Amino acid sequence: LVLAFAVLAAFAAEAAAQDEHRRRLAAEVTIMAGDLRRLEAASEPPQHLDGLRARLAGALSSLALLMRRAGADAGAVPRLRDALVRRDWRSMRAGLRALQDTHPFDARALLPAEATPERLRVGEAIHRPACAGCHDAPPAETRLPALNLFEEAKRMPREEFAARLLLGVRGDRSTAYRNPFSDLELAALIATYEHGEPAAVARESHAC
């Protein structure tokens, strides 16, 4: 009986890990599609476009491993790499759309139904020490500036913004540099960026 419980626990842990790999894969593909959309628009400074191409190249360098961990076929990765090198955005867009259809990002756990006062308090408490220093006044001359999160939440699709917070937030050595926040905390952050006012958050920060 003990052995049976141990086997069941091992299968449950493996299934949970597999689900997390699938979620990370879907989020990564969503972010890549967003980066490509910005590249195609070509409405940003040249150094930002260079940064987007570099970020896409970095994502593609690890995408095959991420797909294998998620139990997915990585056969599309070489074609995407080739399209990026040739700057064939049409082919790359089609390839990413196919991956999104196969691996849709489910952001429901991260997208709050409403911005309750409690959610906003939690989000503001996280933003001030963890995010404000880099994102509230990003330097524009860098290749990949840490853009203002209040502005980004209002300009990009909600699912893409949620994916960026899921994969873009980094912890420290104690968390193996993985996102240290729970889905509930990320939902509170998203509510703050969608409905809060950056000036109000800054004023509260200075008052503390």
CSV table of N, CA, C and O in Angstrom, one decimal, residues 50-105:
chain,number,residue,atom,x,y,z
A,50,ASP,N,16.7,45.9,-32.7
A,50,ASP,CA,17.8,45.0,-32.6
A,50,ASP,C,17.6,44.1,-31.3
A,50,ASP,O,17.9,42.9,-31.3
A,51,GLY,N,17.2,44.7,-30.3
A,51,GLY,CA,16.9,44.0,-29.0
A,51,GLY,C,15.9,42.9,-29.2
A,51,GLY,O,16.0,41.8,-28.6
A,52,LEU,N,14.8,43.3,-29.9
A,52,LEU,CA,13.7,42.3,-30.1
A,52,LEU,C,14.2,41.1,-30.9
A,52,LEU,O,13.9,39.9,-30.6
A,53,ARG,N,15.0,41.4,-32.0
A,53,ARG,CA,15.6,40.3,-32.7
A,53,ARG,C,16.5,39.4,-31.9
A,53,ARG,O,16.5,38.2,-32.0
A,54,ALA,N,17.3,40.0,-31.0
A,54,ALA,CA,18.2,39.3,-30.1
A,54,ALA,C,17.4,38.4,-29.2
A,54,ALA,O,17.7,37.3,-28.9
A,55,ARG,N,16.3,39.0,-28.7
A,55,ARG,CA,15.4,38.2,-27.7
A,55,ARG,C,14.8,37.0,-28.4
A,55,ARG,O,14.7,35.9,-27.8
A,56,LEU,N,14.3,37.2,-29.6
A,56,LEU,CA,13.7,36.1,-30.4
A,56,LEU,C,14.8,35.0,-30.7
A,56,LEU,O,14.5,33.8,-30.5
A,57,ALA,N,16.0,35.4,-31.0
A,57,ALA,CA,17.0,34.5,-31.2
A,57,ALA,C,17.3,33.7,-29.9
A,57,ALA,O,17.5,32.5,-30.0
A,58,GLY,N,17.3,34.4,-28.8
A,58,GLY,CA,17.5,33.7,-27.5
A,58,GLY,C,16.4,32.7,-27.2
A,58,GLY,O,16.7,31.6,-26.7
A,59,ALA,N,15.2,33.1,-27.5
A,59,ALA,CA,14.0,32.3,-27.2
A,59,ALA,C,14.1,31.0,-28.1
A,59,ALA,O,13.8,29.9,-27.6
A,60,LEU,N,14.5,31.2,-29.3
A,60,LEU,CA,14.6,30.1,-30.3
A,60,LEU,C,15.7,29.1,-29.9
A,60,LEU,O,15.6,27.9,-30.1
A,61,SER,N,16.8,29.6,-29.2
A,61,SER,CA,17.9,28.7,-28.8
A,61,SER,C,17.5,27.7,-27.8
A,61,SER,O,18.1,26.7,-27.6
A,62,SER,N,16.4,28.1,-27.0
A,62,SER,CA,16.0,27.2,-25.9
A,62,SER,C,14.6,26.6,-26.2
A,62,SER,O,14.1,25.8,-25.4
A,63,LEU,N,14.0,27.0,-27.3
A,63,LEU,CA,12.6,26.5,-27.5
A,63,LEU,C,12.5,25.0,-27.7
A,63,LEU,O,11.6,24.4,-27.2
A,64,ALA,N,13.5,24.4,-28.4
A,64,ALA,CA,13.4,23.0,-28.7
A,64,ALA,C,13.5,22.2,-27.4
A,64,ALA,O,12.7,21.2,-27.2
A,65,LEU,N,14.3,22.6,-26.4
A,65,LEU,CA,14.4,22.0,-25.1
A,65,LEU,C,13.1,22.1,-24.4
A,65,LEU,O,12.6,21.2,-23.8
A,66,LEU,N,12.5,23.3,-24.4
A,66,LEU,CA,11.3,23.6,-23.7
A,66,LEU,C,10.1,22.7,-24.3
A,66,LEU,O,9.3,22.2,-23.6
A,67,MET,N,10.2,22.5,-25.6
A,67,MET,CA,9.1,21.7,-26.3
A,67,MET,C,9.3,20.3,-25.9
A,67,MET,O,8.3,19.6,-25.7
A,68,ARG,N,10.5,19.8,-25.9
A,68,ARG,CA,10.7,18.4,-25.5
A,68,ARG,C,10.3,18.1,-24.1
A,68,ARG,O,9.7,17.1,-23.7
A,69,ARG,N,10.6,19.1,-23.2
A,69,ARG,CA,10.1,18.9,-21.8
A,69,ARG,C,8.6,18.9,-21.7
A,69,ARG,O,8.0,18.3,-20.8
A,70,ALA,N,7.9,19.6,-22.6
A,70,ALA,CA,6.5,19.7,-22.6
A,70,ALA,C,5.9,18.5,-23.4
A,70,ALA,O,4.7,18.4,-23.5
A,71,GLY,N,6.7,17.6,-23.9
A,71,GLY,CA,6.2,16.5,-24.7
A,71,GLY,C,5.7,16.9,-26.0
A,71,GLY,O,4.9,16.2,-26.6
A,72,ALA,N,6.3,18.0,-26.6
A,72,ALA,CA,5.8,18.4,-27.9
A,72,ALA,C,6.9,18.2,-29.0
A,72,ALA,O,8.1,18.0,-28.7
A,73,ASP,N,6.5,18.2,-30.2
A,73,ASP,CA,7.4,18.0,-31.3
A,73,ASP,C,8.1,19.3,-31.6
A,73,ASP,O,7.4,20.3,-31.9
A,74,ALA,N,9.4,19.3,-31.6
A,74,ALA,CA,10.2,20.5,-31.8
A,74,ALA,C,10.6,20.7,-33.3
A,74,ALA,O,11.5,21.4,-33.6
A,75,GLY,N,10.0,20.0,-34.2
A,75,GLY,CA,10.3,20.0,-35.6
A,75,GLY,C,10.2,21.4,-36.2
A,75,GLY,O,10.9,21.7,-37.3
A,76,ALA,N,9.4,22.3,-35.7
A,76,ALA,CA,9.2,23.6,-36.3
A,76,ALA,C,10.3,24.6,-35.9
A,76,ALA,O,10.4,25.6,-36.6
A,77,VAL,N,11.1,24.3,-35.0
A,77,VAL,CA,12.1,25.2,-34.5
A,77,VAL,C,13.2,25.6,-35.6
A,77,VAL,O,13.4,26.8,-35.8
A,78,PRO,N,13.8,24.6,-36.3
A,78,PRO,CA,14.7,25.0,-37.3
A,78,PRO,C,14.1,26.0,-38.4
A,78,PRO,O,14.8,26.9,-38.8
A,79,ARG,N,12.9,25.8,-38.7
A,79,ARG,CA,12.2,26.6,-39.7
A,79,ARG,C,12.1,28.0,-39.2
A,79,ARG,O,12.2,29.0,-39.9
A,80,LEU,N,11.7,28.1,-37.9
A,80,LEU,CA,11.6,29.4,-37.3
A,80,LEU,C,12.9,30.2,-37.2
A,80,LEU,O,13.0,31.4,-37.4
A,81,ARG,N,14.0,29.4,-36.9
A,81,ARG,CA,15.3,30.0,-36.8
A,81,ARG,C,15.7,30.5,-38.2
A,81,ARG,O,16.3,31.6,-38.3
A,82,ASP,N,15.5,29.7,-39.2
A,82,ASP,CA,15.8,30.1,-40.6
A,82,ASP,C,15.0,31.4,-41.0
A,82,ASP,O,15.6,32.3,-41.6
A,83,ALA,N,13.8,31.5,-40.6
A,83,ALA,CA,12.9,32.6,-40.9
A,83,ALA,C,13.5,33.9,-40.2
A,83,ALA,O,13.5,35.0,-40.8
A,84,LEU,N,13.9,33.7,-39.0
A,84,LEU,CA,14.5,34.9,-38.3
A,84,LEU,C,15.8,35.4,-38.9
A,84,LEU,O,16.0,36.6,-39.1
A,85,VAL,N,16.6,34.4,-39.3
A,85,VAL,CA,17.9,34.8,-40.0
A,85,VAL,C,17.6,35.6,-41.2
A,85,VAL,O,18.2,36.6,-41.6
A,86,ARG,N,16.6,35.1,-42.0
A,86,ARG,CA,16.3,35.7,-43.3
A,86,ARG,C,15.4,36.9,-43.1
A,86,ARG,O,15.0,37.6,-44.1
A,87,ARG,N,14.9,37.1,-41.9
A,87,ARG,CA,14.0,38.2,-41.6
A,87,ARG,C,12.7,38.0,-42.5
A,87,ARG,O,12.1,39.0,-42.9
A,88,ASP,N,12.3,36.8,-42.6
A,88,ASP,CA,11.1,36.4,-43.3
A,88,ASP,C,9.9,36.4,-42.2
A,88,ASP,O,9.6,35.4,-41.7
A,89,TRP,N,9.4,37.6,-42.0
A,89,TRP,CA,8.4,37.7,-40.9
A,89,TRP,C,7.2,37.0,-41.2
A,89,TRP,O,6.5,36.5,-40.3
A,90,ARG,N,6.8,36.9,-42.5
A,90,ARG,CA,5.6,36.3,-42.8
A,90,ARG,C,5.6,34.8,-42.5
A,90,ARG,O,4.7,34.2,-41.9
A,91,SER,N,6.7,34.1,-42.8
A,91,SER,CA,6.9,32.7,-42.5
A,91,SER,C,7.0,32.5,-41.0
A,91,SER,O,6.4,31.5,-40.5
A,92,MET,N,7.7,33.4,-40.3
A,92,MET,CA,7.8,33.3,-38.9
A,92,MET,C,6.5,33.5,-38.2
A,92,MET,O,6.1,32.7,-37.3
A,93,ARG,N,5.7,34.4,-38.7
A,93,ARG,CA,4.4,34.6,-38.1
A,93,ARG,C,3.5,33.4,-38.3
A,93,ARG,O,2.8,33.0,-37.4
A,94,ALA,N,3.5,32.8,-39.5
A,94,ALA,CA,2.7,31.6,-39.7
A,94,ALA,C,3.2,30.4,-38.8
A,94,ALA,O,2.3,29.7,-38.3
A,95,GLY,N,4.5,30.3,-38.6
A,95,GLY,CA,5.0,29.2,-37.8
A,95,GLY,C,4.6,29.4,-36.3
A,95,GLY,O,4.2,28.5,-35.6
A,96,LEU,N,4.7,30.6,-35.8
A,96,LEU,CA,4.3,30.9,-34.4
A,96,LEU,C,2.8,30.8,-34.2
A,96,LEU,O,2.3,30.3,-33.2
A,97,ARG,N,2.0,31.2,-35.3
A,97,ARG,CA,0.6,31.0,-35.1
A,97,ARG,C,0.2,29.5,-35.0
A,97,ARG,O,-0.7,29.2,-34.3
A,98,ALA,N,0.9,28.7,-35.8
A,98,ALA,CA,0.6,27.3,-35.7
A,98,ALA,C,1.0,26.7,-34.3
A,98,ALA,O,0.2,25.9,-33.8
A,99,LEU,N,2.1,27.2,-33.8
A,99,LEU,CA,2.4,26.7,-32.4
A,99,LEU,C,1.4,27.2,-31.4
A,99,LEU,O,1.1,26.5,-30.4
A,100,GLN,N,0.9,28.5,-31.6
A,100,GLN,CA,-0.1,29.0,-30.6
A,100,GLN,C,-1.4,28.2,-30.7
A,100,GLN,O,-2.0,28.0,-29.7
A,101,ASP,N,-1.7,27.8,-31.9
A,101,ASP,CA,-2.9,26.9,-32.1
A,101,ASP,C,-2.8,25.6,-31.4
A,101,ASP,O,-3.7,25.1,-30.8
A,102,THR,N,-1.5,25.0,-31.4
A,102,THR,CA,-1.3,23.7,-30.8
A,102,THR,C,-1.1,23.9,-29.3
A,102,THR,O,-1.4,23.0,-28.5
A,103,HIS,N,-0.5,25.0,-28.9
A,103,HIS,CA,-0.1,25.2,-27.5
A,103,HIS,C,-0.7,26.6,-27.0
A,103,HIS,O,0.1,27.5,-26.8
A,104,PRO,N,-2.0,26.7,-26.9
A,104,PRO,CA,-2.6,27.9,-26.5
A,104,PRO,C,-2.3,28.2,-25.0
A,104,PRO,O,-2.2,27.3,-24.2
A,105,PHE,N,-2.0,29.5,-24.7
A,105,PHE,CA,-1.7,29.9,-23.4
A,105,PHE,C,-3.0,30.2,-22.6
A,105,PHE,O,-3.8,31.1,-23.0
